[in-house]
Coordinates of C-alpha atoms in Angstrom, one line a residue:
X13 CA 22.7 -8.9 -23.6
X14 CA 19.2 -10.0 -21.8
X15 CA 16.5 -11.2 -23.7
X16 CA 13.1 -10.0 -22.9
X17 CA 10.0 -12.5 -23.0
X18 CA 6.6 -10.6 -23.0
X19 CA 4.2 -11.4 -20.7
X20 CA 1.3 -9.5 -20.6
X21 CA 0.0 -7.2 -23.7
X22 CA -3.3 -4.7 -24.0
X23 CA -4.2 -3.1 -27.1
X24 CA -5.7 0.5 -27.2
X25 CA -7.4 1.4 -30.2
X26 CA -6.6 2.3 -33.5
X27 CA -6.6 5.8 -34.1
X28 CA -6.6 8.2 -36.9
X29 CA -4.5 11.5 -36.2
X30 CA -5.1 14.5 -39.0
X31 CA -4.3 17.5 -38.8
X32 CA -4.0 19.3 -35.1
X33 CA -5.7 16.0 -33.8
X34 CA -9.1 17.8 -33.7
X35 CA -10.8 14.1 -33.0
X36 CA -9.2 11.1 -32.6
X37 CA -11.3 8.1 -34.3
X38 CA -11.2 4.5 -33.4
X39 CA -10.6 2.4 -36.5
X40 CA -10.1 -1.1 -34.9
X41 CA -10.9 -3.5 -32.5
X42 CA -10.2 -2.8 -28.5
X43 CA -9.3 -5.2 -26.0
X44 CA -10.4 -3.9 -22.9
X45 CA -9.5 -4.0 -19.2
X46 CA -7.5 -6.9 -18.0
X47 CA -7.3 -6.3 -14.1
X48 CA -5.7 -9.3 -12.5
X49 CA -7.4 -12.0 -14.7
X50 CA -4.7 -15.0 -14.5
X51 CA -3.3 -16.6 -11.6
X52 CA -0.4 -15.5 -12.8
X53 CA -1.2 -12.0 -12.9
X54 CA -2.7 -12.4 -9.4
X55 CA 1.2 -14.0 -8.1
X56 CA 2.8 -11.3 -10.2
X57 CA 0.7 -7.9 -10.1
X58 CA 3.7 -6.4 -11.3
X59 CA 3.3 -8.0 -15.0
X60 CA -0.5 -6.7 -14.7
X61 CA -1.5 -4.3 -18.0
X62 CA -4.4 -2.8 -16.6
X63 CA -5.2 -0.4 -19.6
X64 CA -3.5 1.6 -22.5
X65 CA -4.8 4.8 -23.3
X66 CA -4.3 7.6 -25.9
X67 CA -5.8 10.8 -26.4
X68 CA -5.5 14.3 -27.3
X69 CA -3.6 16.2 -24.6
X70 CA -4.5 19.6 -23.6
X71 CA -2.4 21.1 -26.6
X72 CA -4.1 19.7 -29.5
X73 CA -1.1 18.8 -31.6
X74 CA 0.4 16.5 -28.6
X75 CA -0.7 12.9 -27.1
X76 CA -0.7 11.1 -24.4
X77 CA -0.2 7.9 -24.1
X78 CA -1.1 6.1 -20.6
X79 CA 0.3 2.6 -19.8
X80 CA -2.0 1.4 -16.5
X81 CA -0.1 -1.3 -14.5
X82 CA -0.6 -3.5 -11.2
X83 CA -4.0 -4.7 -10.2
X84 CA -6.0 -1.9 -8.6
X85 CA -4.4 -0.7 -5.2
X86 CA -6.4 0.8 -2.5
X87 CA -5.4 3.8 -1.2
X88 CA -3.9 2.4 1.6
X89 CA -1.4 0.0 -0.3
X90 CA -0.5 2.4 -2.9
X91 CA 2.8 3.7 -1.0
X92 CA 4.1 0.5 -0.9
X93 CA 3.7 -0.5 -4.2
X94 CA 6.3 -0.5 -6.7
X95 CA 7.3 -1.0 -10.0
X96 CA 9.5 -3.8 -11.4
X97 CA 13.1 -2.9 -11.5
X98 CA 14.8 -2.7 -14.4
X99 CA 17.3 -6.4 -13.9
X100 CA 13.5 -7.8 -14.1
X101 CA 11.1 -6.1 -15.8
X102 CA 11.1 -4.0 -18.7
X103 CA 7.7 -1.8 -19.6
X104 CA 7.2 -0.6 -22.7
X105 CA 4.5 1.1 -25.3
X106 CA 4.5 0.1 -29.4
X107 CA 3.4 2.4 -31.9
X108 CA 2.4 1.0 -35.5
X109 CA 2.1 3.6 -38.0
X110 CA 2.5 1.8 -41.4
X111 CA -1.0 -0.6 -40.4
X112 CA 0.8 -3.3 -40.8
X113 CA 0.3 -4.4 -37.1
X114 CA 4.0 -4.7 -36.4
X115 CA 5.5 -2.0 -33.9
X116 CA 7.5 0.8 -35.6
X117 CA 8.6 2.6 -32.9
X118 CA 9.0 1.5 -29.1
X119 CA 8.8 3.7 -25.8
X120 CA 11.1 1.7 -23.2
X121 CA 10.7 2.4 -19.5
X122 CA 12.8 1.0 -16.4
X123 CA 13.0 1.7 -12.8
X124 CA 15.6 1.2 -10.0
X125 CA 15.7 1.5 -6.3
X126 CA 13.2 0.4 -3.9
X127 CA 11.7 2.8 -1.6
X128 CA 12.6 6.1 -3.6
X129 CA 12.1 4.5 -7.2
X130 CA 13.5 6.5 -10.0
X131 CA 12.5 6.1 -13.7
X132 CA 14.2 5.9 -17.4
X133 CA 12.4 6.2 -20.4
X134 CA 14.0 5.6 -24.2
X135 CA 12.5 6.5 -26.7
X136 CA 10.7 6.7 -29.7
X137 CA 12.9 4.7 -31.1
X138 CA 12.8 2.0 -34.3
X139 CA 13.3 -1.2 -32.5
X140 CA 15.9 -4.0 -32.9
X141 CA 13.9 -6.5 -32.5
X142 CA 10.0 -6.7 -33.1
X143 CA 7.2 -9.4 -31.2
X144 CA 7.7 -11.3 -27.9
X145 CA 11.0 -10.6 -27.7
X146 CA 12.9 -7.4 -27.0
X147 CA 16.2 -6.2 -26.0
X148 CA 16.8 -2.7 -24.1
X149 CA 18.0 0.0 -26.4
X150 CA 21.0 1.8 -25.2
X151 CA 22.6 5.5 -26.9
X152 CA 20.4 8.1 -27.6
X153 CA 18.2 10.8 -25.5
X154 CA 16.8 9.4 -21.9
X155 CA 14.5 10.9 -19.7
X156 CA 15.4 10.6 -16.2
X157 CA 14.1 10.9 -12.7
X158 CA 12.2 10.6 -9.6
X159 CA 8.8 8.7 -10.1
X160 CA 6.0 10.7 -8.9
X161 CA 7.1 14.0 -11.0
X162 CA 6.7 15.6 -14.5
X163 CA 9.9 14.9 -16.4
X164 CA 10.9 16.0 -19.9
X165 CA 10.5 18.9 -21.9
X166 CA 6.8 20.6 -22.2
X167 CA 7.4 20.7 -25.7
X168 CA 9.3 17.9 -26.9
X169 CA 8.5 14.4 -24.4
X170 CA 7.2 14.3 -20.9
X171 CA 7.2 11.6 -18.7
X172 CA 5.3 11.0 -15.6
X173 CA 5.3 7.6 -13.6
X174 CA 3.4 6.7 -10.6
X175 CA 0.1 6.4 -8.6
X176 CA -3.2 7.4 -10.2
X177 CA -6.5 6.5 -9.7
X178 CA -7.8 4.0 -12.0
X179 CA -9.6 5.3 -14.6
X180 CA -11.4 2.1 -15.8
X181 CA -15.1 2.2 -15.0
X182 CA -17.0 -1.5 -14.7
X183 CA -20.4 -2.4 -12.6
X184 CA -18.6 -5.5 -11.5
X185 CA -21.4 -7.0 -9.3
X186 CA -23.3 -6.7 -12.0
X187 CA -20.8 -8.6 -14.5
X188 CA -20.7 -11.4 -12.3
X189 CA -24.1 -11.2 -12.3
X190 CA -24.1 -11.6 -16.0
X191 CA -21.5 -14.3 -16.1
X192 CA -21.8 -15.8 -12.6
X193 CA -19.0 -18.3 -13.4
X194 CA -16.8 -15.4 -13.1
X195 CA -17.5 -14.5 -10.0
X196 CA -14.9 -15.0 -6.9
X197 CA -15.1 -17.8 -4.8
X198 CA -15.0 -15.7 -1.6
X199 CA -16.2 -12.6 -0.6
X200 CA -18.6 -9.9 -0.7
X201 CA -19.1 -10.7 -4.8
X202 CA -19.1 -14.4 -4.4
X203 CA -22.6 -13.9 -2.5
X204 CA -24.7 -12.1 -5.3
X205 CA -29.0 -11.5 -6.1
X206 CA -30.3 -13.4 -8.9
X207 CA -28.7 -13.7 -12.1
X208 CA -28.9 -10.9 -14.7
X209 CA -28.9 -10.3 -19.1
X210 CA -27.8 -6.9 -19.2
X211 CA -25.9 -4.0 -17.5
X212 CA -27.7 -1.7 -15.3
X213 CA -28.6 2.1 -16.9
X214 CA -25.8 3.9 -16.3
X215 CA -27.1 6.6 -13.8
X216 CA -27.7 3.3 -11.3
X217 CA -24.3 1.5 -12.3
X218 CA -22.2 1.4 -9.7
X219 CA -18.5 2.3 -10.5
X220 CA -16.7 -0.8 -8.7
X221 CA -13.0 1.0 -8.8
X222 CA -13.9 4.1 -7.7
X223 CA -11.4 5.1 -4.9
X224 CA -9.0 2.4 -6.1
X225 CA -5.3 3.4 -7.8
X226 CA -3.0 1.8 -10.5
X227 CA 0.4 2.7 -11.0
X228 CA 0.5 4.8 -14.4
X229 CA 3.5 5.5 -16.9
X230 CA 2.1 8.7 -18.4
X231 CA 4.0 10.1 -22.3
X232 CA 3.0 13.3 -23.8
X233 CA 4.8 14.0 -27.1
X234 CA 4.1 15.9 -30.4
X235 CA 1.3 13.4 -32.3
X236 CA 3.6 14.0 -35.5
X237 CA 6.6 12.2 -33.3
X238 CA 4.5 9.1 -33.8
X239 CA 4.0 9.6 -37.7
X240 CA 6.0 7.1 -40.3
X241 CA 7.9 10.6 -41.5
X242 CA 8.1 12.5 -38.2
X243 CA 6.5 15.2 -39.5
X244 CA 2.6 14.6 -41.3
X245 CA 0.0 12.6 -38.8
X246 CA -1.7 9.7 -39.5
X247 CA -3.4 6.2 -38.7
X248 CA -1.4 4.7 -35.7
X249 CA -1.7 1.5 -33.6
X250 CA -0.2 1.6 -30.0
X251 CA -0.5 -1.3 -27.5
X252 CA 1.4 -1.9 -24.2
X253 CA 3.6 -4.9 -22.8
X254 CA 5.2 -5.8 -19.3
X255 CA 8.5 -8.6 -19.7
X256 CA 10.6 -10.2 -17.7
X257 CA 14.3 -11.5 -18.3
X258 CA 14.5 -14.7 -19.6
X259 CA 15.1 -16.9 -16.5
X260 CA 14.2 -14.2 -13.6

């Protein structure tokens, strides 16, 4: 059996889910964007969490929950990227619902092949094992299939995995601006005006991603799937985390 070692984790907020999900309401603290922000990350864009999302989907008593991976692609790399297979990496989204800020139930998501990836996704399940380490959870219902298509059942889970365009919006010239130790070494934002305090009004912010992709694990599942009954909303946690076999 493979042990898992975490490597990279992004928190979305807290949210409180009552009722149809009418409003979702963040209760805790966010950690935002990460995009390539260790040399690591930089050597290993595969290990990247960009973001981890969760709102309401268009049916008010289901959520989705968005896991954003790989540093921002432009449009012409996105067909070559890829994700992680599953001998190396394992992806997968925690859900706390007791606030006790230990995951209750795990989404786990693999991929094989290389140029015509497919995907597997298990879960919600109660883990084995909770923290840095993980193992892959085996029995049980899987989704499976092509990346780049709507998998599942539109009213039970639904899976999508694949290129989307980032949704993260940041002025970065103007955050190196800010925090000019920041800034790249080479380039177009190594070479900036003078030094700012604060972000530009957002009708003159300039949205730095635009145009760029990530590659997105997309699940959309009844809200009360997430609950500590199954059945009755309620306060959640979910955060996000990329691993890698020990020794790979």
């Amino acid at each position: 059996m493979k042990t898992w070692i975490t490597r990279r984790e992004r928190l979305a907020p807290l949210l409180a889910a009552a009722g149809l999900v009418a409003g979702l309401v963040a209760t805790g603290s966010l950690v935002a964007s990460d995009h390539q922000d260790t040399p690591e990350v930089e050597l290993s864009p595969r290990y990247d969490v960009n973001d981890v999302y969760a709102f309401p989907a268009a049916d008010p008593s289901r959520i989705a929950l968005v896991l954003g991976t790989s540093s921002p692609l432009t449009p012409s790399g996105t067909p070559s990227a890829r994700f992680g297979t599953k001998d190396k990496q394992l992806y997968q989204l925690k859900v706390d619902n007791d606030g006790d800020a230990v995951e209750d139930l795990v989404f786990q998501i693999t991929f094989t092949g290389k140029d015509k990836q497919r995907v597997t996704l298990r879960g919600p399940y109660a883990p084995k094992v909770t923290g840095a380490q993980s193992n892959v959870l085996v029995g049980g219902k899987q989704i499976a299939g092509p990346i780049g298509e709507v998998l599942g059942d539109a009213t039970g889970v639904q899976l999508f995995a694949g290129p989307r365009d980032d949704p993260f919006f940041i002025d970065l010239e103007q955050f190196f601006r800010i925090i000019p130790d920041r800034r790249p070494s080479t380039g177009p934002l190594s070479v900036l005006p003078a030094p700012a305090s604060s972000f530009r009004a957002p009708g003159d912010a300039v949205d730095f991603l635009r145009g760029y992709n990530d590659l997105a694990i997309v699940i959309e599942l009844p809200v009360a799937m997430l609950s500590a009954d199954g059945v009755n909303p309620g306060r959640f946690g979910v955060w996000g985390t990329t691993s890698r076999a020990r020794g790979s």
